[in-house]
Short mmCIF file of C-alpha atoms in Angstrom, two decimals:
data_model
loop_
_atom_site.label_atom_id
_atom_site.label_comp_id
_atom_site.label_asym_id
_atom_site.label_seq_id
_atom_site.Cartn_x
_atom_site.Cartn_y
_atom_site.Cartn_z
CA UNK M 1 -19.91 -7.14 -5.38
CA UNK M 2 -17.51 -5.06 -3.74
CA UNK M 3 -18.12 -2.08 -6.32
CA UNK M 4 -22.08 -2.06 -5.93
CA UNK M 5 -21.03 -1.52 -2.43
CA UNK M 6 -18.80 1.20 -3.28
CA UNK M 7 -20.33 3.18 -5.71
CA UNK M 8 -23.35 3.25 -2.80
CA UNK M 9 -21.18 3.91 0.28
CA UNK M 10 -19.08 6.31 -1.87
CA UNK M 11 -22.10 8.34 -4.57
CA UNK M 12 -20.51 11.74 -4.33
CA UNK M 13 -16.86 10.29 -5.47
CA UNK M 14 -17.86 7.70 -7.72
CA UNK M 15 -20.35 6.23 -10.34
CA UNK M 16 -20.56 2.83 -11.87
CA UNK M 17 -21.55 2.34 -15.31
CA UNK M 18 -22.12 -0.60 -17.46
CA UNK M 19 -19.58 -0.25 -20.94
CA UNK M 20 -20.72 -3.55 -22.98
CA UNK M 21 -21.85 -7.05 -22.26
CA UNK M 22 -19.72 -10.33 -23.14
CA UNK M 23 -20.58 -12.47 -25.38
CA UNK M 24 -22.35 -14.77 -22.74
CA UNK M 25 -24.35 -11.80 -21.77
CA UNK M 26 -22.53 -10.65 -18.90
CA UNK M 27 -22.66 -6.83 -18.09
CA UNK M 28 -19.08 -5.43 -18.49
CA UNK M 29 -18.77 -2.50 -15.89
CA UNK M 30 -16.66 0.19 -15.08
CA UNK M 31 -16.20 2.37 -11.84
CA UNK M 32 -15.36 5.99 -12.59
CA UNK M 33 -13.78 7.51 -9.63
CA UNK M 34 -13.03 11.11 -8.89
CA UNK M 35 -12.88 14.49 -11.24
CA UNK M 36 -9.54 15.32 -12.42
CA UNK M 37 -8.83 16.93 -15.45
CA UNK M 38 -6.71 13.87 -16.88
CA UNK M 39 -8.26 10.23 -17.44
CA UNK M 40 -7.13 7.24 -16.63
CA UNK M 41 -7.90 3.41 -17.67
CA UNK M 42 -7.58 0.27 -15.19
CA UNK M 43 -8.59 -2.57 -15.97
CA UNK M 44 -8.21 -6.80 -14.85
CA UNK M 45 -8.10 -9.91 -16.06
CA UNK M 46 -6.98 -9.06 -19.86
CA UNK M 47 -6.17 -13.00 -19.72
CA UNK M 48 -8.90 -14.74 -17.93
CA UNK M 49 -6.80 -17.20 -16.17
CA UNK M 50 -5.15 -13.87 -14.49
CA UNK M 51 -7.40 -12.63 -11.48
CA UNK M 52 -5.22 -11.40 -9.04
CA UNK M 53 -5.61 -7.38 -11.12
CA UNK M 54 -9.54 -7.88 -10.59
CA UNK M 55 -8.29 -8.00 -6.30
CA UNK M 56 -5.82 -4.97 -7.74
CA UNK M 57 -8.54 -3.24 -8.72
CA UNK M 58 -10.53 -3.25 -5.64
CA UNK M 59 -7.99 -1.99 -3.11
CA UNK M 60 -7.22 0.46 -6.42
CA UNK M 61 -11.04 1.62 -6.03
CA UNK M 62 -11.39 1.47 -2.14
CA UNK M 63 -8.66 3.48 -2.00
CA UNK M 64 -9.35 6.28 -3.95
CA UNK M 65 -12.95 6.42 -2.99
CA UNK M 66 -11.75 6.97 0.39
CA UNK M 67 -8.98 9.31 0.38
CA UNK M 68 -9.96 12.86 -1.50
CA UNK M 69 -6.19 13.34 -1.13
CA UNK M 70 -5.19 10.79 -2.82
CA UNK M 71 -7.48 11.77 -6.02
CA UNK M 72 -6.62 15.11 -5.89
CA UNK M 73 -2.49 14.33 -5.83
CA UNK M 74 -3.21 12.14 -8.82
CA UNK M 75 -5.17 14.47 -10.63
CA UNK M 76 -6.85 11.77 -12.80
CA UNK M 77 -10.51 11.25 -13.46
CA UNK M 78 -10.27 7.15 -12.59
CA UNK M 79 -12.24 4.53 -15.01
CA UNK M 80 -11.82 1.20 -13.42
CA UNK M 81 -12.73 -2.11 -15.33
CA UNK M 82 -12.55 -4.90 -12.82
CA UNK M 83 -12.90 -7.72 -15.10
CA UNK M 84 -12.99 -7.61 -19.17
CA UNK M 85 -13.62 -11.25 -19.46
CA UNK M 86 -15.73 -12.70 -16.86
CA UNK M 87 -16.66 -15.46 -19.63
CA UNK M 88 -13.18 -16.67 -19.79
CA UNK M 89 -12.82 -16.29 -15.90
CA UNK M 90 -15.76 -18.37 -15.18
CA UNK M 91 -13.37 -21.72 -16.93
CA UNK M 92 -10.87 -20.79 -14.36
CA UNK M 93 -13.10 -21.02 -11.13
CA UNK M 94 -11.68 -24.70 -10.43
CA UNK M 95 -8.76 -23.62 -9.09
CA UNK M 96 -9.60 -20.21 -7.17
CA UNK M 97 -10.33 -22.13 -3.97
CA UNK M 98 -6.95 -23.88 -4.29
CA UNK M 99 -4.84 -25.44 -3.63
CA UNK M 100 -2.43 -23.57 -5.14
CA UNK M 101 -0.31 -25.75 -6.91
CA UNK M 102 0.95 -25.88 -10.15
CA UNK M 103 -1.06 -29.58 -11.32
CA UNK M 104 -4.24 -28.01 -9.85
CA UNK M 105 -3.88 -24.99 -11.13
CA UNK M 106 -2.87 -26.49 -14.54
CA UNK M 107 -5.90 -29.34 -14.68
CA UNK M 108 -8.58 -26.53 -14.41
CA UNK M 109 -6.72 -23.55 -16.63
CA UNK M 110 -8.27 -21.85 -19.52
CA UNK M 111 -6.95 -19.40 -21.97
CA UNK M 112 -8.34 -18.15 -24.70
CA UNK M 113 -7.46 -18.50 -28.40
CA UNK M 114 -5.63 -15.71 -29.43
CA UNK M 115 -8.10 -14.24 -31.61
CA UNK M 116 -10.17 -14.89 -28.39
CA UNK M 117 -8.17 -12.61 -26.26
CA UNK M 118 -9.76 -9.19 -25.62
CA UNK M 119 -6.38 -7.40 -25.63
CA UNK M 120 -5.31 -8.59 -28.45
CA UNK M 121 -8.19 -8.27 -30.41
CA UNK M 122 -8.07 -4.32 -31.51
CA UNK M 123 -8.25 -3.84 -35.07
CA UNK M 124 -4.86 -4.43 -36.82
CA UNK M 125 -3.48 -4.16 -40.38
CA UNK M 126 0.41 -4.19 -41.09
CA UNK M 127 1.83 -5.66 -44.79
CA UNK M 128 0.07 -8.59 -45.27
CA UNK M 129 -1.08 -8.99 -41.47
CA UNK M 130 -4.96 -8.05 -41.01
CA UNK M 131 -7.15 -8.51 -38.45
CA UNK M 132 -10.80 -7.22 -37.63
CA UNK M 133 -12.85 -9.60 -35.82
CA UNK M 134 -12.92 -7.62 -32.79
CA UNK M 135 -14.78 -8.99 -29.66
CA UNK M 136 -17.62 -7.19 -27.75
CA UNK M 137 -15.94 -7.26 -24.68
CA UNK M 138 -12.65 -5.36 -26.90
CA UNK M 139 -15.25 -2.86 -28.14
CA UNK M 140 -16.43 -2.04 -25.00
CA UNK M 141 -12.94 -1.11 -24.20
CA UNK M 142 -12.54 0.38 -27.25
CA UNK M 143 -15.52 2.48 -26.26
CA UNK M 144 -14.09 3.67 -23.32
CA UNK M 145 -10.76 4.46 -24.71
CA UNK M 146 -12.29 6.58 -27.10
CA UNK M 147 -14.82 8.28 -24.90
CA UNK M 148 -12.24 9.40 -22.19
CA UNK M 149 -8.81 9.79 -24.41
CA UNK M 150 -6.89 8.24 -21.05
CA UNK M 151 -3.61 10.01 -20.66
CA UNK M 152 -2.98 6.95 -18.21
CA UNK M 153 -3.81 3.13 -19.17
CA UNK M 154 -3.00 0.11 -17.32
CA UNK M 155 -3.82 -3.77 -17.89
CA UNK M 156 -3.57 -5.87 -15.01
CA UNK M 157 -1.78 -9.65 -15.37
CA UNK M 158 -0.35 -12.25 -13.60
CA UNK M 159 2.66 -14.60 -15.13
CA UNK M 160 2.78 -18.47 -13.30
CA UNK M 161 5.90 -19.21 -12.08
CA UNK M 162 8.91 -16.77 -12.30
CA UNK M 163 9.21 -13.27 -10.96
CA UNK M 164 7.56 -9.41 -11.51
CA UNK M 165 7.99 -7.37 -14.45
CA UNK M 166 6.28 -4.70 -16.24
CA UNK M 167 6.06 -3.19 -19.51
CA UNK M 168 5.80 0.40 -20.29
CA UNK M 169 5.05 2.34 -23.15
CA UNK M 170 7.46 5.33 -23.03
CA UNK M 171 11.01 6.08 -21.95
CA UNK M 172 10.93 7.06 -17.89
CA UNK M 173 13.94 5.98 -16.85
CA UNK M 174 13.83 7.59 -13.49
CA UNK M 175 10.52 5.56 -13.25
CA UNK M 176 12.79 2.15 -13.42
CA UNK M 177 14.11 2.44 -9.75
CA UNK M 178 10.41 2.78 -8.21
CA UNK M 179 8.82 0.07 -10.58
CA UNK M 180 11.99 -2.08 -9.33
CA UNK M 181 11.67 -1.24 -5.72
CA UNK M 182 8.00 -1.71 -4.72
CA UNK M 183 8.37 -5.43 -5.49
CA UNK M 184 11.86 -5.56 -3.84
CA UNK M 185 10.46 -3.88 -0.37
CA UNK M 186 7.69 -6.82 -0.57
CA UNK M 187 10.16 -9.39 -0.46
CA UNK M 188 9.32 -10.48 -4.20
CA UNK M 189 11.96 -11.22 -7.04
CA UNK M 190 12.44 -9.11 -10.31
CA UNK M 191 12.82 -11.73 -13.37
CA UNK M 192 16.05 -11.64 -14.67
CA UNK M 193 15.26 -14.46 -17.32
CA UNK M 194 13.79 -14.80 -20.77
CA UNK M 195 11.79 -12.08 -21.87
CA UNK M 196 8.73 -13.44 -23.34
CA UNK M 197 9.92 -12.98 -27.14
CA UNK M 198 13.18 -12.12 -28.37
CA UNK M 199 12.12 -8.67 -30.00
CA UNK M 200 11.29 -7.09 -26.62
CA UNK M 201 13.36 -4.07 -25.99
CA UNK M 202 14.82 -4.23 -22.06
CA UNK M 203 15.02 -0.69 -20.40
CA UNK M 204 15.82 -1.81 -17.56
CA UNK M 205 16.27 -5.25 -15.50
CA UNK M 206 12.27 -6.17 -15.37
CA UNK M 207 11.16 -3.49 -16.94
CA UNK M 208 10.87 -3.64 -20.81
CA UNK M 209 9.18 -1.92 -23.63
CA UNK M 210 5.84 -2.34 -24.94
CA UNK M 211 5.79 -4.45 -28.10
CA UNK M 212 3.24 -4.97 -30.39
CA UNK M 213 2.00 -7.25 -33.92
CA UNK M 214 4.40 -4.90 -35.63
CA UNK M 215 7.71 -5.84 -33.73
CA UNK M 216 6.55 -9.27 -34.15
CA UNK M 217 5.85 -9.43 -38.29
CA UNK M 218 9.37 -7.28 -38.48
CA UNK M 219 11.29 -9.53 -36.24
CA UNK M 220 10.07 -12.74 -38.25
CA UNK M 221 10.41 -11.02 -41.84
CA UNK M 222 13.95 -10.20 -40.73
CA UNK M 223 14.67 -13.49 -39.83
CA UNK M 224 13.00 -15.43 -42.31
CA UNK M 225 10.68 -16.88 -40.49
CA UNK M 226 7.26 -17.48 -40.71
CA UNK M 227 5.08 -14.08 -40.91
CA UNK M 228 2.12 -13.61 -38.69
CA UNK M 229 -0.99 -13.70 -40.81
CA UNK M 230 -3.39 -11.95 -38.85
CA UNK M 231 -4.32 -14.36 -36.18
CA UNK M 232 -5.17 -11.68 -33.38
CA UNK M 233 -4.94 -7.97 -33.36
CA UNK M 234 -3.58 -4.88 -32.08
CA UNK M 235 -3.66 -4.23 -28.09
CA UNK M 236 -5.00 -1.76 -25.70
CA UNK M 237 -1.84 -0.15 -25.66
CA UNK M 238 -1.16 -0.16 -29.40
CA UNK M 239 -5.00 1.80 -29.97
CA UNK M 240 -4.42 3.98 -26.94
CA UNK M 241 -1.15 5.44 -28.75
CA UNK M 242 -3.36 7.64 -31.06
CA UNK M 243 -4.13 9.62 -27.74
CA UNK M 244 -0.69 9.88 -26.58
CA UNK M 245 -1.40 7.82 -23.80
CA UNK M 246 1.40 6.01 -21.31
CA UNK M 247 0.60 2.47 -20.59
CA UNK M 248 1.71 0.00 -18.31
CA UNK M 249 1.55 -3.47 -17.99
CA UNK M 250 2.66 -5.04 -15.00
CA UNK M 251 2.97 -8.30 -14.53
CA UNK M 252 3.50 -10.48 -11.22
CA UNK M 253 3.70 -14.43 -10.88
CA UNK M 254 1.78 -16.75 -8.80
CA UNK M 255 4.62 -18.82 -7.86
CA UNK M 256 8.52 -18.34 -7.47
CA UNK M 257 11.76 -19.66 -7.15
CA UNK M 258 15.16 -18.47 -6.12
CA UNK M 259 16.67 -19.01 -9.80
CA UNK M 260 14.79 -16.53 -11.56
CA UNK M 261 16.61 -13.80 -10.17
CA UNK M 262 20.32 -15.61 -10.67
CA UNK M 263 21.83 -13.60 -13.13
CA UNK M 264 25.13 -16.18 -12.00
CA UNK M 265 26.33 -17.81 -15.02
CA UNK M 266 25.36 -21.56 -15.44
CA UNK M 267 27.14 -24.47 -16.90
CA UNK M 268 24.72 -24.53 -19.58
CA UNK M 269 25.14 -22.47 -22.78
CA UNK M 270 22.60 -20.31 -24.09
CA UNK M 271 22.24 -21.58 -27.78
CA UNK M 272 22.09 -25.80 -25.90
CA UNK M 273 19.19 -24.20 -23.36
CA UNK M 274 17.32 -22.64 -26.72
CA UNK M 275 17.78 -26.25 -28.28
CA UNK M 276 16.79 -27.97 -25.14
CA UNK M 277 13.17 -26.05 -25.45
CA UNK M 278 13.04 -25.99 -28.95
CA UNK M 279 12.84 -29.48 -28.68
CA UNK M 280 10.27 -30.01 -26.03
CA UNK M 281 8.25 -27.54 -27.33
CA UNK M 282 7.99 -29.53 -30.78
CA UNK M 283 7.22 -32.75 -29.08
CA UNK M 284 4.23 -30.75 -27.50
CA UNK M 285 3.06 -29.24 -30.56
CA UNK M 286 3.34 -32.62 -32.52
CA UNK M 287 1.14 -34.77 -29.47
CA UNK M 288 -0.98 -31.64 -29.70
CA UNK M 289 -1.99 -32.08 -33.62
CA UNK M 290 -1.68 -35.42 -33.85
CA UNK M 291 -4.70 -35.99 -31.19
CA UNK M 292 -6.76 -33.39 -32.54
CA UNK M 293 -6.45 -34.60 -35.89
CA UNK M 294 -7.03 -38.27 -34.70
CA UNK M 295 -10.21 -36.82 -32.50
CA UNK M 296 -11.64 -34.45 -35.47
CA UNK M 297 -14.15 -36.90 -37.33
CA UNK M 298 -16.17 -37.62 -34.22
CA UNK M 299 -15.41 -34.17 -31.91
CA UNK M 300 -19.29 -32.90 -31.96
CA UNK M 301 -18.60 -29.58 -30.05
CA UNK M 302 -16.78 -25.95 -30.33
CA UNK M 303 -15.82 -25.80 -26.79
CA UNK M 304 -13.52 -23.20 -26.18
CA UNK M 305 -10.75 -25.79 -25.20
CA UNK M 306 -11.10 -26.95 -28.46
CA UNK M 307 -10.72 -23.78 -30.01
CA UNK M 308 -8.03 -22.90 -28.00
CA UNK M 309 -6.04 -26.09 -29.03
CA UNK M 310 -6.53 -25.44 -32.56
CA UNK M 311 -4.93 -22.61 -32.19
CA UNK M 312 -2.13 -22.49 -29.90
CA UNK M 313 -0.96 -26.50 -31.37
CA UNK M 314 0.26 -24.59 -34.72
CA UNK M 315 1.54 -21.51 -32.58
CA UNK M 316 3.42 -22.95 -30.10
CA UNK M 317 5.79 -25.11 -33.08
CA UNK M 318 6.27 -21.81 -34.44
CA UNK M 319 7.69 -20.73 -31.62
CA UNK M 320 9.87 -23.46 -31.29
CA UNK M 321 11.46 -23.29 -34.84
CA UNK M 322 12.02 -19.26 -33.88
CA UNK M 323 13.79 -20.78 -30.66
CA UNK M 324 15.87 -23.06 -32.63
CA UNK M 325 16.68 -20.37 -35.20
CA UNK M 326 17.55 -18.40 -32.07
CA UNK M 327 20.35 -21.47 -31.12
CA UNK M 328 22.27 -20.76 -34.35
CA UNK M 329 22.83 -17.03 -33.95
CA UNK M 330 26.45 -16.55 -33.21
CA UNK M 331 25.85 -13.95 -30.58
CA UNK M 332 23.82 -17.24 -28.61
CA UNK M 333 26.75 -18.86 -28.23
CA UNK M 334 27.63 -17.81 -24.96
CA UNK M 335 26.62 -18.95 -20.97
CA UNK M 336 23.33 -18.69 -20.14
CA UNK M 337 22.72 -17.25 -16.86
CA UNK M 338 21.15 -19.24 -14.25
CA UNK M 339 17.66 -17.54 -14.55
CA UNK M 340 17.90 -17.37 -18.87
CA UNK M 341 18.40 -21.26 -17.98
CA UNK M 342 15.73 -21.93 -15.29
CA UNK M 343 13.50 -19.62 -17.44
CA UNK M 344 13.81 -21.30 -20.70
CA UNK M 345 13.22 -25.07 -19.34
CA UNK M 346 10.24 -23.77 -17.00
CA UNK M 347 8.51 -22.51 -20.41
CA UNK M 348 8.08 -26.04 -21.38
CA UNK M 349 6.67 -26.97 -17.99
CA UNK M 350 4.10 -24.02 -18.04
CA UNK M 351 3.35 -24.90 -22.10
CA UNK M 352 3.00 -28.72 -21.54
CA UNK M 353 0.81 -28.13 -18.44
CA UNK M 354 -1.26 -25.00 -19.68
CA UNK M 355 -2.33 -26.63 -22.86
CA UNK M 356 -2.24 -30.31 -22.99
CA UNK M 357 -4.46 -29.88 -19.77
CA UNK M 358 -7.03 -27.79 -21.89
CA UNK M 359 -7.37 -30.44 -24.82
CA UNK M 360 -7.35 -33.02 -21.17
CA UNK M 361 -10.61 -31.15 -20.33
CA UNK M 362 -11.43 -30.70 -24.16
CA UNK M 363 -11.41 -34.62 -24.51
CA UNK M 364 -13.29 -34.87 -21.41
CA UNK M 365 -15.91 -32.34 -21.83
CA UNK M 366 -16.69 -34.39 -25.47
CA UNK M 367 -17.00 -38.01 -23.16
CA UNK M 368 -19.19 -35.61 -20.80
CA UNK M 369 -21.89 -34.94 -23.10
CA UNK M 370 -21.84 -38.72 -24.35
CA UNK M 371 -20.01 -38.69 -27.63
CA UNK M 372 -17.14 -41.44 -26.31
CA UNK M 373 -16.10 -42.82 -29.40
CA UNK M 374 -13.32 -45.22 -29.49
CA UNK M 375 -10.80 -42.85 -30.96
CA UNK M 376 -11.99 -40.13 -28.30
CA UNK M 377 -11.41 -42.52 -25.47
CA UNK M 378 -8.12 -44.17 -26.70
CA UNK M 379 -6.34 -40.60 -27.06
CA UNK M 380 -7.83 -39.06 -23.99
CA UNK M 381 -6.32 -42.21 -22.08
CA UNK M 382 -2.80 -41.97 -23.83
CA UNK M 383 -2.83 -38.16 -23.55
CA UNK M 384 -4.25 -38.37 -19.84
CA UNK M 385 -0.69 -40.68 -19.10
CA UNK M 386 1.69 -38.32 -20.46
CA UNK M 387 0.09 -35.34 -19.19
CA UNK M 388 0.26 -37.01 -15.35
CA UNK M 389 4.10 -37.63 -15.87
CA UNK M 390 4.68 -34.13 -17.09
CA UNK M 391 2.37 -32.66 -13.93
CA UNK M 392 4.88 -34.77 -11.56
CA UNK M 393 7.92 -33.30 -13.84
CA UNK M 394 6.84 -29.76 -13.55
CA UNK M 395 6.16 -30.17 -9.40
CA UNK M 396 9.78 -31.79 -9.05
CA UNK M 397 11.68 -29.32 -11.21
CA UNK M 398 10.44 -26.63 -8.57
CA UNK M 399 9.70 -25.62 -5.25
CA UNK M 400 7.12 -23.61 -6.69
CA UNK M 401 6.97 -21.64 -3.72
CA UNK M 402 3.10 -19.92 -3.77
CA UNK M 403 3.08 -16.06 -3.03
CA UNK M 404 0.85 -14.40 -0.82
CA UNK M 405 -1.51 -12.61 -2.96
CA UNK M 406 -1.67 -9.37 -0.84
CA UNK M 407 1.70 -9.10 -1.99
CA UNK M 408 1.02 -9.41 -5.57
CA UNK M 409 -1.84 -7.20 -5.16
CA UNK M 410 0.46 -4.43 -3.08
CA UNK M 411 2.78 -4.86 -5.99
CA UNK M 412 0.25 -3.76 -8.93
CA UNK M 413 -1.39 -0.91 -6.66
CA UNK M 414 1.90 0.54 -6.26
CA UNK M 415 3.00 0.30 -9.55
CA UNK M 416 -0.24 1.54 -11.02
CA UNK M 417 0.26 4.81 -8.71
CA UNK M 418 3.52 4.94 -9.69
CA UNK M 419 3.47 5.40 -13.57
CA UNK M 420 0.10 7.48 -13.35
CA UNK M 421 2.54 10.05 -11.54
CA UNK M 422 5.26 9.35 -13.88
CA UNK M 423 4.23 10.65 -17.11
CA UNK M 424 3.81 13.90 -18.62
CA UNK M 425 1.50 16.36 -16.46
#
């Protein structure tokens, strides 16, 4: 591994260190780089169907390992985490080696449940929201994050198809302009579309604020929706606040398309595009729970698929009926722009592909291992057709046009470097 190689090429700048061990039993380590008087946290692959931060990380690492300058203009002790969740990242490795479409990517995908998700498994407890199974792998980082107080944190994710963005933690506005540029100079587009839940504060176009459980419980009480009871926790960011830290999270896509920069207006209103995907969404969540409670007598395993389909089926209608309450605010009724349009109808595509395809290798992973009832068989068939036809959907609604992942990793390592400098000295 390209840090073993590191920490031995490079012992007088760096050390690596072992911080935890999944719950598989692999050894969670951490490359601390350099001796400044401020710390700061990298780390990849929050989501374990996100690599492209644990290639971040690297150049991150090589870099500052070999340039003494570098370290010493940053003036940060470096802790660098190059992957949080190799258990999760080993149910990706079917579609590493490409190719790098959407259905291949899609038939061998894996994300966790949410309670399953290492940042977003910090303790939490807001109102009637609690939440305090934390994960080894989220101790370990917890660990960390309390041994080194980081003035600087950073997760490292990917989106699918769409453009970059980032999240930060505090105000910088003159940050805004770099964060927008280094992805710009690359030849990459900023997303101008949905962000990924209503309650998101914008500071700037791709750059938003931080959110956490709590925006989330008071959006929904506000609206009268349903609360959040507690099915994940608090993130990275959320615990690091106690230490006054700045935190970014920057995100960059595997796959583009001119729309999602198009802030044009479309011939599509915004309240029809919310219905549109309210209702496609529902239809998902329905097939969802409606095959796993069909399956459920004879299922005789706790894959993770499963578990993730259990969870997300009930999650995702939520998030439709908050879509179609969206629809009947007045100040929806409007045009959508081009990229709110595009964005909104490619979240079904990613949603129908991401997690029918898990409860697709769910079903199969059951017939695997020999237990192919009749009722197993019948809805893995029936859910195997639909899911082909909404494959061929999602590849025909877009070019899908596959980014060259130096660029994405250019992207993060300038961005990282970027908002470490930013911040209070």
């Amino acid at each position: 591994m390209e840090f073993d190689r590191l920490a031995e090429a490079y012992a007088d700048a760096c050390t690596l260190t072992r911080i935890g061990t999944s719950r598989l039993g692999e050894p969670l380590r951490c490359l601390t780089v350099g001796d400044g008087p401020r710390a700061a946290i990298v780390f990849a692959m929050p989501h374990p169907n996100e690599p492209v931060g644990g290639l971040t990380t690297i150049q991150l690492a090589r870099r500052l390992c070999e340039d003494t300058a570098l370290r010493q203009r940053t003036g940060y002790t470096w802790h660098i985490v190059p992957c949080i969740d190799p258990d999760g990242m080993r149910l990706n490795e079917g579609w590493l080696h490409g190719p790098f479409t959407r259905t291949h990517y899609a038939r061998n995908f894996y994300r966790p449940a949410p309670d399953e998700q290492v940042d977003w498994t910090f303790p939490y407890a807001y109102k009637q929201a609690y939440f305090d199974r934390v994960m080894p792998e989220t101790v370990a980082l917890m660990r960390l994050i309390d041994t080194v107080r980081p003035a600087f944190l950073c997760s490292l994710h990917n989106g699918e198809l769409g453009g970059v963005y980032y999240y930060v933690s505090t105000e910088l506005p003159d940050l805004y302009p770099v964060l927008q540029e280094i992805p710009t100079h690359l030849g990459l587009p900023l997303d101008t579309g949905e962000p990924e839940a209503p309650y998101i504060e914008r500071l700037a176009t791709a750059v938003y604020h931080t959110f956490s459980p709590t925006t989330a419980y008071d959006y929904a009480e506000r609206h009268g929706l349903e609360l959040p009871s507690g099915g994940s926790g608090d993130t990275s960011t959320g615990y690091s606040r106690r230490y006054g830290t700045l935190s970014l999270v920057s995100e960059v896509p595997y796959w583009t398309d001119p729309r999602v920069g198009d802030t044009s207006p479309s011939d599509t209103s915004y309240a029809t595009a919310l219905r549109r995907q309210a209702k496609a969404i529902t239809h998902l969540s329905d097939l969802l729970t409606e095959t796993m409670e069909a399956v459920a007598p004879d299922l005789v395993s706790s894959s993770p698929y499963l578990r993730a389909t259990r969870a997300f089926a009930p999650l995702i209608g939520r998030g439709a009926t908050e879509s179609a309450h969206r629809a009947g605010l007045p100040e929806n009724d409007r045009p959508a722009t081009v990229a709110e349009e595009f964005s909104l109808d490619d979240f079904v595509h990613c949603f129908r592909l991401r997690y029918a395809g898990m409860l697709v290798r769910a079903l199969d992973g059951e017939i695997g291992i020999g237990n192919s009832t009749p009722a197993i068989r019948e809805r893995r068939a029936v859910l195997g057709e639909v899911y082909d036809a909404w494959c061929d959907e999602a590849e025909r609604a877009s070019a899908a046009e596959p980014i060259p992942i130096r660029k994405l990793v250019a992207t993060q390592y300038g961005a990282v470097l970027a908002t470490a400098t930013a911040g209070p000295q």
